[in-house]
Amino acid sequence: MFVDSHCHLDFPDLAARLPELLDNMRANQVTHALCISVTLEDFPRVLALAEQHPHLYASVGVHPDHEEGEEPTLERLLALSDHPRVVGTGETGLDYYRLNGRDVADMEWQRERFRTHIRAAKQTGKPLIIHTRSSADDTLRLMREEEARSVGGVMHCFTETWDVARQALDENFHISFSGIVTFKNAAELQETARKVPLERMLIETDSPYLAPVPYRGKTNQPAWVRHVGEFIAELRGIPVERLAEQTTENFFNLFSHIQRTAHV
């Protein structure tokens, strides 16, 4: 059995196909999935999925790239987190990939938003789901300054170096691999996937993005997290059943607020 630790089933291109996607999950032994919030405006859709389906869960947060809409305050995040189907804080973090002519110094609004999410996670005990792109040094620095290790979490859709992974592991974070690890040009990431301790690894799709081989270029879906797991198992030379069991156990150990349901 597999768990998709990060997907966006509320996005329109997936929400319109939800019954089909849930059937595909069952057919591929993907028993649970965590639906990730990226804006406060769309959070009700994420929560509704978790309320309607016992094997889906929700997070609450605002993506670092999102510049419009409601800015998350500590009080707002705490209030929205106070729901049994909300099990994680984020997606949060830093993203300096698209500066659009701005300097990194101009991204203080992202850094303050990240700090707010870390403080909310520490108060609720609901782990952080961290996005970092072209910003690893600042991401790790803020994690340390805000003592994010006290709540822990996951570095989602990891694409950084082994050195960054090692530092995140030292800060009490898990490393999650997406379909990117299956790409032919991902040799460095594949080497990192060999090194990350199995008991600190998660797998994900980041649906509808980043479909793994053999579906690269298509709209991704939670069922295809199986291919991520199978690829990493082969990479590490271990039975896929072992990888599936351990990453599933890791998911439930990390997101400990989950009231674990029977497998679907």
PDB file of C-alpha atoms in Angstrom:
ATOM      1  CA  MET A   1       0.000   0.000   0.000  1.00  0.00           C
ATOM      2  CA  PHE A   2       1.102   3.558  -0.737  1.00  0.00           C
ATOM      3  CA  VAL A   3       0.231   7.038   0.557  1.00  0.00           C
ATOM      4  CA  ASP A   4       0.354  10.189  -1.556  1.00  0.00           C
ATOM      5  CA  SER A   5       1.704  12.690   0.960  1.00  0.00           C
ATOM      6  CA  HIS A   6       1.090  15.769  -1.213  1.00  0.00           C
ATOM      7  CA  CYS A   7      -1.550  16.397  -3.875  1.00  0.00           C
ATOM      8  CA  HIS A   8      -3.996  19.091  -4.978  1.00  0.00           C
ATOM      9  CA  LEU A   9      -7.257  17.258  -5.604  1.00  0.00           C
ATOM     10  CA  ASP A  10      -9.194  20.513  -5.236  1.00  0.00           C
ATOM     11  CA  PHE A  11      -7.603  21.961  -8.390  1.00  0.00           C
ATOM     12  CA  PRO A  12     -10.235  22.111 -11.171  1.00  0.00           C
ATOM     13  CA  ASP A  13      -8.564  19.643 -13.555  1.00  0.00           C
ATOM     14  CA  LEU A  14      -8.609  16.987 -10.824  1.00  0.00           C
ATOM     15  CA  ALA A  15     -11.781  17.908  -8.945  1.00  0.00           C
ATOM     16  CA  ALA A  16     -13.849  17.375 -12.091  1.00  0.00           C
ATOM     17  CA  ARG A  17     -12.589  13.767 -12.248  1.00  0.00           C
ATOM     18  CA  LEU A  18     -12.663  12.943  -8.546  1.00  0.00           C
ATOM     19  CA  PRO A  19     -14.656   9.655  -8.666  1.00  0.00           C
ATOM     20  CA  GLU A  20     -12.335   8.318 -11.381  1.00  0.00           C
ATOM     21  CA  LEU A  21      -9.214   9.376  -9.463  1.00  0.00           C
ATOM     22  CA  LEU A  22     -10.405   7.757  -6.242  1.00  0.00           C
ATOM     23  CA  ASP A  23     -11.120   4.538  -8.145  1.00  0.00           C
ATOM     24  CA  ASN A  24      -7.623   4.687  -9.631  1.00  0.00           C
ATOM     25  CA  MET A  25      -6.160   5.088  -6.145  1.00  0.00           C
ATOM     26  CA  ARG A  26      -7.905   1.916  -4.999  1.00  0.00           C
ATOM     27  CA  ALA A  27      -6.759   0.003  -8.076  1.00  0.00           C
ATOM     28  CA  ASN A  28      -3.146   0.997  -7.408  1.00  0.00           C
ATOM     29  CA  GLN A  29      -3.211   0.356  -3.648  1.00  0.00           C
ATOM     30  CA  VAL A  30      -2.871   4.042  -2.813  1.00  0.00           C
ATOM     31  CA  THR A  31      -4.823   4.013   0.405  1.00  0.00           C
ATOM     32  CA  HIS A  32      -4.627   7.637   1.631  1.00  0.00           C
ATOM     33  CA  ALA A  33      -3.705  11.105   0.380  1.00  0.00           C
ATOM     34  CA  LEU A  34      -2.998  14.504   1.910  1.00  0.00           C
ATOM     35  CA  CYS A  35      -4.688  17.386   0.064  1.00  0.00           C
ATOM     36  CA  ILE A  36      -2.628  20.550   0.336  1.00  0.00           C
ATOM     37  CA  SER A  37      -3.840  24.106   0.811  1.00  0.00           C
ATOM     38  CA  VAL A  38      -2.152  26.864  -1.219  1.00  0.00           C
ATOM     39  CA  THR A  39      -4.510  29.812  -0.528  1.00  0.00           C
ATOM     40  CA  LEU A  40      -6.931  30.693   2.244  1.00  0.00           C
ATOM     41  CA  GLU A  41      -9.603  31.455  -0.348  1.00  0.00           C
ATOM     42  CA  ASP A  42      -9.495  27.873  -1.634  1.00  0.00           C
ATOM     43  CA  PHE A  43      -8.974  26.203   1.736  1.00  0.00           C
ATOM     44  CA  PRO A  44     -12.707  25.392   2.131  1.00  0.00           C
ATOM     45  CA  ARG A  45     -12.500  23.176  -0.976  1.00  0.00           C
ATOM     46  CA  VAL A  46      -9.505  21.328   0.455  1.00  0.00           C
ATOM     47  CA  LEU A  47     -11.245  20.828   3.787  1.00  0.00           C
ATOM     48  CA  ALA A  48     -14.449  19.641   2.088  1.00  0.00           C
ATOM     49  CA  LEU A  49     -12.526  16.826   0.391  1.00  0.00           C
ATOM     50  CA  ALA A  50     -11.177  15.659   3.730  1.00  0.00           C
ATOM     51  CA  GLU A  51     -14.599  15.916   5.379  1.00  0.00           C
ATOM     52  CA  GLN A  52     -16.297  13.905   2.617  1.00  0.00           C
ATOM     53  CA  HIS A  53     -13.703  11.140   2.204  1.00  0.00           C
ATOM     54  CA  PRO A  54     -12.251   9.382   5.278  1.00  0.00           C
ATOM     55  CA  HIS A  55      -9.006   8.459   3.500  1.00  0.00           C
ATOM     56  CA  LEU A  56      -8.240  12.051   2.446  1.00  0.00           C
ATOM     57  CA  TYR A  57      -6.752  14.662   4.781  1.00  0.00           C
ATOM     58  CA  ALA A  58      -6.188  18.430   4.598  1.00  0.00           C
ATOM     59  CA  SER A  59      -3.512  20.980   5.390  1.00  0.00           C
ATOM     60  CA  VAL A  60      -3.898  24.742   5.828  1.00  0.00           C
ATOM     61  CA  GLY A  61      -1.503  27.371   4.539  1.00  0.00           C
ATOM     62  CA  VAL A  62      -0.561  29.811   1.797  1.00  0.00           C
ATOM     63  CA  HIS A  63       2.022  28.950  -0.861  1.00  0.00           C
ATOM     64  CA  PRO A  64       5.079  31.244  -0.930  1.00  0.00           C
ATOM     65  CA  ASP A  65       4.401  32.170  -4.576  1.00  0.00           C
ATOM     66  CA  HIS A  66       0.876  33.422  -3.840  1.00  0.00           C
ATOM     67  CA  GLU A  67       0.985  37.238  -3.696  1.00  0.00           C
ATOM     68  CA  GLU A  68      -2.722  38.058  -3.885  1.00  0.00           C
ATOM     69  CA  GLY A  69      -5.616  37.298  -1.587  1.00  0.00           C
ATOM     70  CA  GLU A  70      -5.760  37.011   2.179  1.00  0.00           C
ATOM     71  CA  GLU A  71      -2.437  37.124   3.981  1.00  0.00           C
ATOM     72  CA  PRO A  72      -2.285  34.421   6.668  1.00  0.00           C
ATOM     73  CA  THR A  73      -1.983  35.757  10.191  1.00  0.00           C
ATOM     74  CA  LEU A  74      -1.037  33.587  13.120  1.00  0.00           C
ATOM     75  CA  GLU A  75      -4.534  33.885  14.538  1.00  0.00           C
ATOM     76  CA  ARG A  76      -6.165  32.879  11.247  1.00  0.00           C
ATOM     77  CA  LEU A  77      -3.936  29.842  10.776  1.00  0.00           C
ATOM     78  CA  LEU A  78      -4.572  28.712  14.330  1.00  0.00           C
ATOM     79  CA  ALA A  79      -8.327  29.029  13.887  1.00  0.00           C
ATOM     80  CA  LEU A  80      -8.393  27.099  10.606  1.00  0.00           C
ATOM     81  CA  SER A  81      -6.067  24.425  11.986  1.00  0.00           C
ATOM     82  CA  ASP A  82      -8.512  23.719  14.786  1.00  0.00           C
ATOM     83  CA  HIS A  83     -10.307  21.001  12.842  1.00  0.00           C
ATOM     84  CA  PRO A  84      -9.724  17.241  13.162  1.00  0.00           C
ATOM     85  CA  ARG A  85      -9.356  16.768   9.397  1.00  0.00           C
ATOM     86  CA  VAL A  86      -6.552  19.354   9.200  1.00  0.00           C
ATOM     87  CA  VAL A  87      -3.327  17.488   9.937  1.00  0.00           C
ATOM     88  CA  GLY A  88      -0.545  19.699   8.548  1.00  0.00           C
ATOM     89  CA  THR A  89       0.602  23.331   8.197  1.00  0.00           C
ATOM     90  CA  GLY A  90       1.367  24.594   4.709  1.00  0.00           C
ATOM     91  CA  GLU A  91       2.270  24.506   1.943  1.00  0.00           C
ATOM     92  CA  THR A  92       4.716  27.118   3.150  1.00  0.00           C
ATOM     93  CA  GLY A  93       8.360  28.009   2.666  1.00  0.00           C
ATOM     94  CA  LEU A  94      10.346  30.203   0.290  1.00  0.00           C
ATOM     95  CA  ASP A  95      10.524  30.453  -3.491  1.00  0.00           C
ATOM     96  CA  TYR A  96      13.044  32.780  -5.137  1.00  0.00           C
ATOM     97  CA  TYR A  97      12.772  31.187  -8.586  1.00  0.00           C
ATOM     98  CA  ARG A  98      10.617  33.932 -10.098  1.00  0.00           C
ATOM     99  CA  LEU A  99      11.891  37.204  -8.697  1.00  0.00           C
ATOM    100  CA  ASN A 100      10.532  39.183 -11.688  1.00  0.00           C
ATOM    101  CA  GLY A 101      13.291  41.745 -11.489  1.00  0.00           C
ATOM    102  CA  ARG A 102      13.255  41.966  -7.700  1.00  0.00           C
ATOM    103  CA  ASP A 103      16.182  41.305  -5.409  1.00  0.00           C
ATOM    104  CA  VAL A 104      16.149  38.566  -2.784  1.00  0.00           C
ATOM    105  CA  ALA A 105      16.100  41.374  -0.215  1.00  0.00           C
ATOM    106  CA  ASP A 106      12.671  42.330  -1.555  1.00  0.00           C
ATOM    107  CA  MET A 107      11.262  38.930  -0.545  1.00  0.00           C
ATOM    108  CA  GLU A 108      11.000  39.733   3.151  1.00  0.00           C
ATOM    109  CA  TRP A 109       7.214  39.310   2.854  1.00  0.00           C
ATOM    110  CA  GLN A 110       7.829  35.644   1.986  1.00  0.00           C
ATOM    111  CA  ARG A 111      10.183  35.209   4.902  1.00  0.00           C
ATOM    112  CA  GLU A 112       7.710  36.762   7.350  1.00  0.00           C
ATOM    113  CA  ARG A 113       4.906  34.561   6.002  1.00  0.00           C
ATOM    114  CA  PHE A 114       7.105  31.492   6.464  1.00  0.00           C
ATOM    115  CA  ARG A 115       7.858  32.516  10.051  1.00  0.00           C
ATOM    116  CA  THR A 116       4.125  32.872  10.702  1.00  0.00           C
ATOM    117  CA  HIS A 117       3.462  29.343   9.452  1.00  0.00           C
ATOM    118  CA  ILE A 118       6.269  27.914  11.589  1.00  0.00           C
ATOM    119  CA  ARG A 119       4.870  29.628  14.678  1.00  0.00           C
ATOM    120  CA  ALA A 120       1.385  28.310  13.929  1.00  0.00           C
ATOM    121  CA  ALA A 121       2.705  24.768  13.467  1.00  0.00           C
ATOM    122  CA  LYS A 122       4.551  24.913  16.777  1.00  0.00           C
ATOM    123  CA  GLN A 123       1.388  25.981  18.585  1.00  0.00           C
ATOM    124  CA  THR A 124      -0.880  23.389  16.967  1.00  0.00           C
ATOM    125  CA  GLY A 125       1.640  20.554  16.778  1.00  0.00           C
ATOM    126  CA  LYS A 126       0.622  20.006  13.140  1.00  0.00           C
ATOM    127  CA  PRO A 127       3.793  19.445  11.066  1.00  0.00           C
ATOM    128  CA  LEU A 128       5.108  21.802   8.429  1.00  0.00           C
ATOM    129  CA  ILE A 129       4.899  21.077   4.705  1.00  0.00           C
ATOM    130  CA  ILE A 130       7.798  23.058   3.256  1.00  0.00           C
ATOM    131  CA  HIS A 131       8.336  24.209  -0.314  1.00  0.00           C
ATOM    132  CA  THR A 132      11.796  25.535  -1.142  1.00  0.00           C
ATOM    133  CA  ARG A 133      12.983  26.598  -4.578  1.00  0.00           C
ATOM    134  CA  SER A 134      16.165  28.558  -5.280  1.00  0.00           C
ATOM    135  CA  SER A 135      16.107  29.463  -1.585  1.00  0.00           C
ATOM    136  CA  ALA A 136      17.596  26.577   0.376  1.00  0.00           C
ATOM    137  CA  ASP A 137      19.992  28.633   2.510  1.00  0.00           C
ATOM    138  CA  ASP A 138      17.300  31.032   3.709  1.00  0.00           C
ATOM    139  CA  THR A 139      14.789  28.214   4.153  1.00  0.00           C
ATOM    140  CA  LEU A 140      17.138  26.308   6.440  1.00  0.00           C
ATOM    141  CA  ARG A 141      18.166  29.480   8.265  1.00  0.00           C
ATOM    142  CA  LEU A 142      14.564  30.397   9.109  1.00  0.00           C
ATOM    143  CA  MET A 143      13.813  26.819  10.138  1.00  0.00           C
ATOM    144  CA  ARG A 144      16.665  27.043  12.632  1.00  0.00           C
ATOM    145  CA  GLU A 145      15.879  30.556  13.853  1.00  0.00           C
ATOM    146  CA  GLU A 146      12.227  29.668  14.483  1.00  0.00           C
ATOM    147  CA  GLU A 147      13.106  26.246  15.956  1.00  0.00           C
ATOM    148  CA  ALA A 148      10.933  24.397  13.453  1.00  0.00           C
ATOM    149  CA  ARG A 149      12.544  21.152  14.566  1.00  0.00           C
ATOM    150  CA  SER A 150      10.293  21.173  17.632  1.00  0.00           C
ATOM    151  CA  VAL A 151       7.297  20.324  15.426  1.00  0.00           C
ATOM    152  CA  GLY A 152       9.078  18.809  12.410  1.00  0.00           C
ATOM    153  CA  GLY A 153       7.594  18.255   9.020  1.00  0.00           C
ATOM    154  CA  VAL A 154       8.507  17.428   5.455  1.00  0.00           C
ATOM    155  CA  MET A 155      10.548  19.014   2.688  1.00  0.00           C
ATOM    156  CA  HIS A 156       8.055  18.362  -0.094  1.00  0.00           C
ATOM    157  CA  CYS A 157       8.900  17.638  -3.729  1.00  0.00           C
ATOM    158  CA  PHE A 158      12.568  17.645  -2.822  1.00  0.00           C
ATOM    159  CA  THR A 159      14.949  18.685  -5.616  1.00  0.00           C
ATOM    160  CA  GLU A 160      17.941  20.022  -3.685  1.00  0.00           C
ATOM    161  CA  THR A 161      21.355  18.476  -3.008  1.00  0.00           C
ATOM    162  CA  TRP A 162      22.228  15.756  -0.523  1.00  0.00           C
ATOM    163  CA  ASP A 163      23.860  18.434   1.656  1.00  0.00           C
ATOM    164  CA  VAL A 164      20.540  20.307   1.900  1.00  0.00           C
ATOM    165  CA  ALA A 165      18.722  17.038   2.597  1.00  0.00           C
ATOM    166  CA  ARG A 166      21.216  16.183   5.339  1.00  0.00           C
ATOM    167  CA  GLN A 167      20.709  19.558   7.000  1.00  0.00           C
ATOM    168  CA  ALA A 168      16.919  19.194   6.818  1.00  0.00           C
ATOM    169  CA  LEU A 169      17.153  15.718   8.323  1.00  0.00           C
ATOM    170  CA  ASP A 170      19.239  17.185  11.144  1.00  0.00           C
ATOM    171  CA  GLU A 171      16.376  19.648  11.772  1.00  0.00           C
ATOM    172  CA  ASN A 172      13.904  16.786  12.330  1.00  0.00           C
ATOM    173  CA  PHE A 173      12.367  16.907   8.847  1.00  0.00           C
ATOM    174  CA  HIS A 174      11.406  14.163   6.433  1.00  0.00           C
ATOM    175  CA  ILE A 175      12.320  14.250   2.732  1.00  0.00           C
ATOM    176  CA  SER A 176       9.579  13.637   0.164  1.00  0.00           C
ATOM    177  CA  PHE A 177      10.256  12.597  -3.423  1.00  0.00           C
ATOM    178  CA  SER A 178       7.925  13.273  -6.340  1.00  0.00           C
ATOM    179  CA  GLY A 179       7.856  12.062  -9.940  1.00  0.00           C
ATOM    180  CA  ILE A 180      10.912  14.219 -10.655  1.00  0.00           C
ATOM    181  CA  VAL A 181      13.100  11.459  -9.193  1.00  0.00           C
ATOM    182  CA  THR A 182      12.088   9.204 -12.117  1.00  0.00           C
ATOM    183  CA  PHE A 183      13.276  11.655 -14.782  1.00  0.00           C
ATOM    184  CA  LYS A 184      16.373  10.732 -16.809  1.00  0.00           C
ATOM    185  CA  ASN A 185      18.091  14.047 -16.028  1.00  0.00           C
ATOM    186  CA  ALA A 186      17.663  13.653 -12.255  1.00  0.00           C
ATOM    187  CA  ALA A 187      20.867  11.727 -11.499  1.00  0.00           C
ATOM    188  CA  GLU A 188      21.867  13.916  -8.540  1.00  0.00           C
ATOM    189  CA  LEU A 189      18.400  13.678  -7.016  1.00  0.00           C
ATOM    190  CA  GLN A 190      18.427   9.917  -7.509  1.00  0.00           C
ATOM    191  CA  GLU A 191      21.674   9.731  -5.575  1.00  0.00           C
ATOM    192  CA  THR A 192      20.025  11.675  -2.750  1.00  0.00           C
ATOM    193  CA  ALA A 193      17.106   9.216  -2.825  1.00  0.00           C
ATOM    194  CA  ARG A 194      19.619   6.409  -2.266  1.00  0.00           C
ATOM    195  CA  LYS A 195      21.066   8.167   0.803  1.00  0.00           C
ATOM    196  CA  VAL A 196      18.004   9.426   2.684  1.00  0.00           C
ATOM    197  CA  PRO A 197      17.241   7.015   5.547  1.00  0.00           C
ATOM    198  CA  LEU A 198      14.193   4.970   4.645  1.00  0.00           C
ATOM    199  CA  GLU A 199      12.554   5.779   7.972  1.00  0.00           C
ATOM    200  CA  ARG A 200      12.666   9.515   7.096  1.00  0.00           C
ATOM    201  CA  MET A 201      11.320   9.280   3.534  1.00  0.00           C
ATOM    202  CA  LEU A 202       7.913  10.120   2.085  1.00  0.00           C
ATOM    203  CA  ILE A 203       6.630   9.877  -1.492  1.00  0.00           C
ATOM    204  CA  GLU A 204       4.169  12.130  -3.279  1.00  0.00           C
ATOM    205  CA  THR A 205       2.743  13.177  -6.614  1.00  0.00           C
ATOM    206  CA  ASP A 206       2.190  16.951  -6.242  1.00  0.00           C
ATOM    207  CA  SER A 207      -0.768  16.265  -8.554  1.00  0.00           C
ATOM    208  CA  PRO A 208      -1.694  17.621 -11.031  1.00  0.00           C
ATOM    209  CA  TYR A 209       1.976  18.405 -11.661  1.00  0.00           C
ATOM    210  CA  LEU A 210       5.144  16.366 -12.271  1.00  0.00           C
ATOM    211  CA  ALA A 211       3.760  13.044 -13.452  1.00  0.00           C
ATOM    212  CA  PRO A 212       6.367  10.293 -13.092  1.00  0.00           C
ATOM    213  CA  VAL A 213       7.725   8.122 -15.877  1.00  0.00           C
ATOM    214  CA  PRO A 214       5.944   6.450 -17.716  1.00  0.00           C
ATOM    215  CA  TYR A 215       3.315   9.238 -17.602  1.00  0.00           C
ATOM    216  CA  ARG A 216       5.639  12.238 -17.819  1.00  0.00           C
ATOM    217  CA  GLY A 217       3.891  15.187 -19.478  1.00  0.00           C
ATOM    218  CA  LYS A 218       0.399  14.039 -18.555  1.00  0.00           C
ATOM    219  CA  THR A 219      -1.851  15.379 -15.800  1.00  0.00           C
ATOM    220  CA  ASN A 220      -0.637  13.694 -12.640  1.00  0.00           C
ATOM    221  CA  GLN A 221      -2.897  11.915 -10.110  1.00  0.00           C
ATOM    222  CA  PRO A 222      -2.465  10.268  -6.695  1.00  0.00           C
ATOM    223  CA  ALA A 223      -2.617   6.722  -8.119  1.00  0.00           C
ATOM    224  CA  TRP A 224       0.693   7.344  -9.838  1.00  0.00           C
ATOM    225  CA  VAL A 225       2.595   7.750  -6.574  1.00  0.00           C
ATOM    226  CA  ARG A 226       2.995   3.996  -6.932  1.00  0.00           C
ATOM    227  CA  HIS A 227       5.459   4.597  -9.774  1.00  0.00           C
ATOM    228  CA  VAL A 228       7.534   6.917  -7.582  1.00  0.00           C
ATOM    229  CA  GLY A 229       7.697   4.211  -4.924  1.00  0.00           C
ATOM    230  CA  GLU A 230       8.553   1.468  -7.384  1.00  0.00           C
ATOM    231  CA  PHE A 231      11.336   3.560  -8.939  1.00  0.00           C
ATOM    232  CA  ILE A 232      12.963   4.406  -5.595  1.00  0.00           C
ATOM    233  CA  ALA A 233      12.712   0.788  -4.424  1.00  0.00           C
ATOM    234  CA  GLU A 234      14.542  -0.362  -7.550  1.00  0.00           C
ATOM    235  CA  LEU A 235      17.072   2.444  -7.126  1.00  0.00           C
ATOM    236  CA  ARG A 236      17.836   1.269  -3.589  1.00  0.00           C
ATOM    237  CA  GLY A 237      17.669  -2.430  -4.398  1.00  0.00           C
ATOM    238  CA  ILE A 238      14.909  -3.217  -1.922  1.00  0.00           C
ATOM    239  CA  PRO A 239      11.477  -4.847  -2.361  1.00  0.00           C
ATOM    240  CA  VAL A 240       8.809  -2.328  -3.281  1.00  0.00           C
ATOM    241  CA  GLU A 241       6.643  -3.765  -0.498  1.00  0.00           C
ATOM    242  CA  ARG A 242       9.232  -2.674   2.046  1.00  0.00           C
ATOM    243  CA  LEU A 243       9.393   0.856   0.669  1.00  0.00           C
ATOM    244  CA  ALA A 244       5.601   1.110   0.524  1.00  0.00           C
ATOM    245  CA  GLU A 245       5.194  -0.129   4.095  1.00  0.00           C
ATOM    246  CA  GLN A 246       7.878   2.131   5.533  1.00  0.00           C
ATOM    247  CA  THR A 247       6.843   5.344   3.741  1.00  0.00           C
ATOM    248  CA  THR A 248       3.230   4.708   4.748  1.00  0.00           C
ATOM    249  CA  GLU A 249       4.260   4.210   8.365  1.00  0.00           C
ATOM    250  CA  ASN A 250       6.402   7.358   8.165  1.00  0.00           C
ATOM    251  CA  PHE A 251       3.398   9.340   6.957  1.00  0.00           C
ATOM    252  CA  PHE A 252       1.203   8.314   9.861  1.00  0.00           C
ATOM    253  CA  ASN A 253       3.992   8.760  12.383  1.00  0.00           C
ATOM    254  CA  LEU A 254       4.688  12.292  11.143  1.00  0.00           C
ATOM    255  CA  PHE A 255       1.080  13.418  10.786  1.00  0.00           C
ATOM    256  CA  SER A 256       0.174  12.035  14.166  1.00  0.00           C
ATOM    257  CA  HIS A 257      -3.084  13.989  14.440  1.00  0.00           C
ATOM    258  CA  ILE A 258      -4.608  11.641  11.872  1.00  0.00           C
ATOM    259  CA  GLN A 259      -7.242   9.280  13.130  1.00  0.00           C
ATOM    260  CA  ARG A 260      -6.097   6.430  10.942  1.00  0.00           C
ATOM    261  CA  THR A 261      -8.853   4.852   8.851  1.00  0.00           C
ATOM    262  CA  ALA A 262      -9.075   1.372   7.441  1.00  0.00           C
ATOM    263  CA  HIS A 263      -7.290   0.981   4.134  1.00  0.00           C
ATOM    264  CA  VAL A 264      -9.516   1.637   1.147  1.00  0.00           C
TER     265      VAL A 264
END
